[in-house]
Each structure stands twice: as structure tokens, then as C-alpha cells.
């Protein structure tokens, strides 16, 4: 029986605890929603005030920009005339410098041409030396080829000599065997 009575106490206590948790969550969310709604209203008021200030500032800036633009146009015209004067002076100076540079380049070209002529002469001398060296290399190669052929012929002669020597030894051995057979008979 004790089990049944404890069930009557435990289940309602659990239900009360579950309801308390649900209520606590609801209350927390409700308070947050209220705070968000009030924040939204405040943000809208601040945005409206900021927009009004921005519109007034824009009107002031537009008037200031118009005045600044007129002043800058006037200053631009003056600057353009000053630049044109400077450009004329710079063109004259540039032309004089270009003429000096051209004279300097002509002198340099003349110097380089004399150097080129000397280099061409050296190149032709080196080419003659190269041809002579190439001919000498050809002769050396030919001599080496001839030496290789002579060495081959020498090897062949040595091989023929060795064969003849072996044949002679073989013939002498046979002759001695023949002689030994005849003596036995």
C-alpha cells in the first residue's frame, strides 16, 4: 500500500515541477519579447531623427558643394592657363635636351661602330684559327683511325700465329704417336 500512496504524492510534485519549468521559460521569453518591442520603437524614433539630421546636413553640403565647385572651376581655369605657360617652357627645354642627347648618341654610335669593326676583325682571326684547329683535329682523327686499323691487323696476325703454333704442336704430337705406334709394331 505504501507504493500507491507515494505515487499520489510523487506524480503531482513532478507535474508541479514541470509546470514551473514551463512557466519560467514562458516568462523569460515574454520579457525578452517586450524588451525587443520597446527597442524597436526606440530604434525607429532614432532612425527618424537621424534621417532628419541627415537631410538637413545634405542640403547644407549641397549648397557648400555648389559654391566649392564654382570656386574650383575658376581655379581650374587659372591652373590650365598656368600649365599651358609651363608646358611651352618645358617643350623648349625638352627640345634642347633632345638635341643634346641626339648629338651624344651620334658620338656613341660612332664609337660603337669602331669597336664593332675591331671585334669583327678579331672574330675573323678566331675563325681562321678555328679552321686550322679543325683541320688539325681531322688529321689526328685520321691518324688515330689508321692506328686502330694497324692494331686490328696486328691482333689478327697474332691470332693466326697462335693457331699455326697450335697446329704445329698438334702435328708434332700426332707424328710422335705415329712413330710410337710404328715402333711397337
Tab-separated table of C-alpha atoms in Angstrom:
chain	number	residue	atom	x	y	z
A	1	UNK	CA	0.000	0.000	0.000
A	2	UNK	CA	2.815	2.394	0.604
A	3	UNK	CA	3.698	2.309	-3.032
A	4	UNK	CA	0.315	3.578	-4.093
A	5	UNK	CA	0.291	6.430	-1.639
A	6	UNK	CA	3.720	7.576	-2.692
A	7	UNK	CA	2.528	7.670	-6.314
A	8	UNK	CA	-0.200	10.123	-5.291
A	9	UNK	CA	2.457	12.447	-3.907
A	10	UNK	CA	5.226	11.988	-6.450
A	11	UNK	CA	3.151	12.495	-9.635
A	12	UNK	CA	1.630	15.832	-8.561
A	13	UNK	CA	5.039	17.038	-7.376
A	14	UNK	CA	6.543	16.135	-10.762
A	15	UNK	CA	3.655	17.865	-12.551
A	16	UNK	CA	4.122	20.999	-10.443
A	17	UNK	CA	7.865	20.974	-11.210
A	18	UNK	CA	7.205	20.509	-14.943
A	19	UNK	CA	4.663	23.381	-14.926
A	20	UNK	CA	7.118	25.591	-13.021
A	21	UNK	CA	9.800	24.954	-15.678
A	22	UNK	CA	7.342	25.703	-18.490
A	23	UNK	CA	6.141	28.889	-16.747
A	24	UNK	CA	9.718	30.036	-16.140
A	25	UNK	CA	10.556	29.570	-19.859
A	26	UNK	CA	7.376	31.363	-20.931
A	27	UNK	CA	8.044	34.248	-18.578
A	28	UNK	CA	11.620	34.594	-19.791
A	29	UNK	CA	10.582	34.643	-23.491
A	30	UNK	CA	7.731	37.055	-22.790
A	31	UNK	CA	10.070	39.516	-21.055
A	32	UNK	CA	12.516	39.271	-23.974
A	33	UNK	CA	9.719	39.974	-26.472
A	34	UNK	CA	8.706	43.067	-24.512
A	35	UNK	CA	12.298	44.306	-24.433
A	36	UNK	CA	12.607	43.713	-28.207
A	37	UNK	CA	9.340	45.602	-28.925
A	38	UNK	CA	10.441	48.607	-26.861
A	39	UNK	CA	13.879	48.502	-28.545
A	40	UNK	CA	12.212	48.511	-31.975
A	41	UNK	CA	10.171	51.585	-31.151
A	42	UNK	CA	13.261	53.396	-29.834
A	43	UNK	CA	15.248	52.421	-32.942
A	44	UNK	CA	12.502	53.745	-35.222
A	45	UNK	CA	12.466	57.099	-33.368
A	46	UNK	CA	16.263	57.350	-33.525
A	47	UNK	CA	16.259	56.473	-37.234
A	48	UNK	CA	13.644	59.174	-37.947
A	49	UNK	CA	15.698	61.763	-36.055
A	50	UNK	CA	18.908	60.648	-37.788
A	51	UNK	CA	17.158	60.872	-41.179
A	52	UNK	CA	16.014	64.423	-40.435
A	53	UNK	CA	19.544	65.421	-39.403
A	54	UNK	CA	20.985	63.702	-42.487
A	55	UNK	CA	18.539	65.554	-44.798
A	56	UNK	CA	19.455	68.906	-43.259
A	57	UNK	CA	23.149	68.104	-43.487
A	58	UNK	CA	22.726	67.015	-47.114
A	59	UNK	CA	21.041	70.289	-48.045
A	60	UNK	CA	23.846	72.227	-46.356
A	61	UNK	CA	26.516	70.075	-48.056
A	62	UNK	CA	24.844	70.516	-51.472
A	63	UNK	CA	24.927	74.295	-51.105
A	64	UNK	CA	28.525	74.149	-49.921
A	65	UNK	CA	29.460	71.807	-52.798
A	66	UNK	CA	27.886	74.190	-55.350
A	67	UNK	CA	29.903	77.078	-54.006
A	68	UNK	CA	33.068	74.963	-53.858
A	69	UNK	CA	32.505	73.750	-57.419
A	70	UNK	CA	32.243	77.306	-58.747
A	71	UNK	CA	35.438	78.239	-56.937
A	72	UNK	CA	37.206	75.140	-58.205
A	73	UNK	CA	36.101	75.834	-61.787
A	74	UNK	CA	37.589	79.309	-61.533
A	75	UNK	CA	40.785	77.897	-60.013
A	76	UNK	CA	40.879	75.184	-62.726
A	77	UNK	CA	40.752	77.787	-65.495
A	78	UNK	CA	43.633	79.649	-63.864
A	79	UNK	CA	45.570	76.415	-63.430
A	80	UNK	CA	45.071	75.476	-67.068
A	81	UNK	CA	46.471	78.782	-68.282
A	82	UNK	CA	49.427	78.436	-65.903
A	83	UNK	CA	50.057	74.882	-67.101
A	84	UNK	CA	49.981	75.958	-70.733
A	85	UNK	CA	52.683	78.510	-69.997
A	86	UNK	CA	54.749	75.895	-68.147
A	87	UNK	CA	54.287	73.407	-70.986
A	88	UNK	CA	55.606	75.889	-73.536
A	89	UNK	CA	58.706	76.472	-71.438
A	90	UNK	CA	59.142	72.720	-70.839
A	91	UNK	CA	58.790	71.965	-74.579
A	92	UNK	CA	61.599	74.362	-75.370
A	93	UNK	CA	63.815	72.839	-72.679
A	94	UNK	CA	62.920	69.298	-73.798
A	95	UNK	CA	63.753	70.135	-77.409
A	96	UNK	CA	67.159	71.480	-76.361
A	97	UNK	CA	67.825	68.381	-74.230
A	98	UNK	CA	66.715	66.094	-77.062
A	99	UNK	CA	69.149	67.786	-79.420
A	100	UNK	CA	71.981	67.335	-76.922
A	101	UNK	CA	71.022	63.697	-76.414
A	102	UNK	CA	70.907	63.121	-80.166
A	103	UNK	CA	74.418	64.567	-80.564
A	104	UNK	CA	75.644	62.385	-77.711
A	105	UNK	CA	74.024	59.292	-79.277
A	106	UNK	CA	75.655	60.005	-82.627
A	107	UNK	CA	79.055	60.177	-80.938
A	108	UNK	CA	78.312	56.941	-79.079
A	109	UNK	CA	77.208	55.217	-82.293
A	110	UNK	CA	80.441	56.227	-83.999
A	111	UNK	CA	82.453	54.821	-81.075
A	112	UNK	CA	80.460	51.584	-81.111
A	113	UNK	CA	80.977	51.197	-84.863
A	114	UNK	CA	84.741	51.422	-84.454
A	115	UNK	CA	84.537	48.863	-81.639
A	116	UNK	CA	82.379	46.646	-83.854
A	117	UNK	CA	84.924	46.806	-86.667
A	118	UNK	CA	87.685	45.766	-84.257
A	119	UNK	CA	85.539	42.933	-82.917
A	120	UNK	CA	84.723	41.729	-86.439
A	121	UNK	CA	88.452	41.601	-87.206
A	122	UNK	CA	89.068	39.582	-84.038
A	123	UNK	CA	86.214	37.239	-84.960
A	124	UNK	CA	87.629	36.636	-88.431
A	125	UNK	CA	91.061	35.874	-86.887
A	126	UNK	CA	89.435	33.459	-84.456
A	127	UNK	CA	87.545	31.768	-87.289
A	128	UNK	CA	90.827	31.238	-89.169
A	129	UNK	CA	92.322	29.725	-86.009
A	130	UNK	CA	89.223	27.549	-85.659
A	131	UNK	CA	89.568	26.278	-89.237
A	132	UNK	CA	93.225	25.449	-88.656
A	133	UNK	CA	92.374	23.653	-85.412
A	134	UNK	CA	89.567	21.756	-87.144
A	135	UNK	CA	91.962	20.613	-89.891
A	136	UNK	CA	94.484	19.511	-87.257
A	137	UNK	CA	91.770	17.589	-85.393
A	138	UNK	CA	90.838	15.873	-88.676
A	139	UNK	CA	94.451	14.783	-89.191
A	140	UNK	CA	94.672	13.492	-85.627
A	141	UNK	CA	91.453	11.554	-86.056
A	142	UNK	CA	92.687	10.061	-89.314
A	143	UNK	CA	95.963	9.033	-87.650
A	144	UNK	CA	94.020	7.506	-84.750
A	145	UNK	CA	91.824	5.588	-87.200
A	146	UNK	CA	94.900	4.277	-89.019
A	147	UNK	CA	96.454	3.252	-85.680
A	148	UNK	CA	93.269	1.358	-84.753
A	149	UNK	CA	93.315	-0.465	-88.111
A	150	UNK	CA	97.001	-1.360	-87.635
A	151	UNK	CA	96.220	-2.647	-84.129
A	152	UNK	CA	93.420	-4.803	-85.527
A	153	UNK	CA	95.689	-6.250	-88.197
A	154	UNK	CA	98.342	-6.951	-85.560
A	155	UNK	CA	95.781	-8.776	-83.393
A	156	UNK	CA	94.688	-10.867	-86.366
A	157	UNK	CA	98.306	-11.779	-87.166
A	158	UNK	CA	98.907	-12.768	-83.532
A	159	UNK	CA	95.782	-14.929	-83.611
A	160	UNK	CA	96.912	-16.597	-86.895
A	161	UNK	CA	100.378	-17.167	-85.389
A	162	UNK	CA	98.845	-18.760	-82.298
A	163	UNK	CA	96.671	-21.024	-84.466
A	164	UNK	CA	99.645	-22.043	-86.603
A	165	UNK	CA	101.667	-22.737	-83.451
A	166	UNK	CA	98.838	-24.892	-82.044
A	167	UNK	CA	98.531	-26.725	-85.387
A	168	UNK	CA	102.310	-27.389	-85.441
A	169	UNK	CA	102.245	-28.696	-81.848
A	170	UNK	CA	99.268	-30.892	-82.740
A	171	UNK	CA	101.078	-32.192	-85.860
A	172	UNK	CA	104.221	-32.981	-83.843
A	173	UNK	CA	102.154	-34.827	-81.249
A	174	UNK	CA	100.472	-36.900	-83.938
A	175	UNK	CA	103.776	-37.605	-85.549
A	176	UNK	CA	105.201	-38.821	-82.231
A	177	UNK	CA	102.155	-41.011	-81.711
A	178	UNK	CA	102.612	-42.467	-85.197
A	179	UNK	CA	106.245	-43.066	-84.500
A	180	UNK	CA	105.420	-44.738	-81.198
A	181	UNK	CA	102.872	-46.981	-82.940
A	182	UNK	CA	105.387	-47.999	-85.574
A	183	UNK	CA	107.998	-48.845	-83.001
A	184	UNK	CA	105.523	-51.035	-81.142
A	185	UNK	CA	104.674	-52.971	-84.222
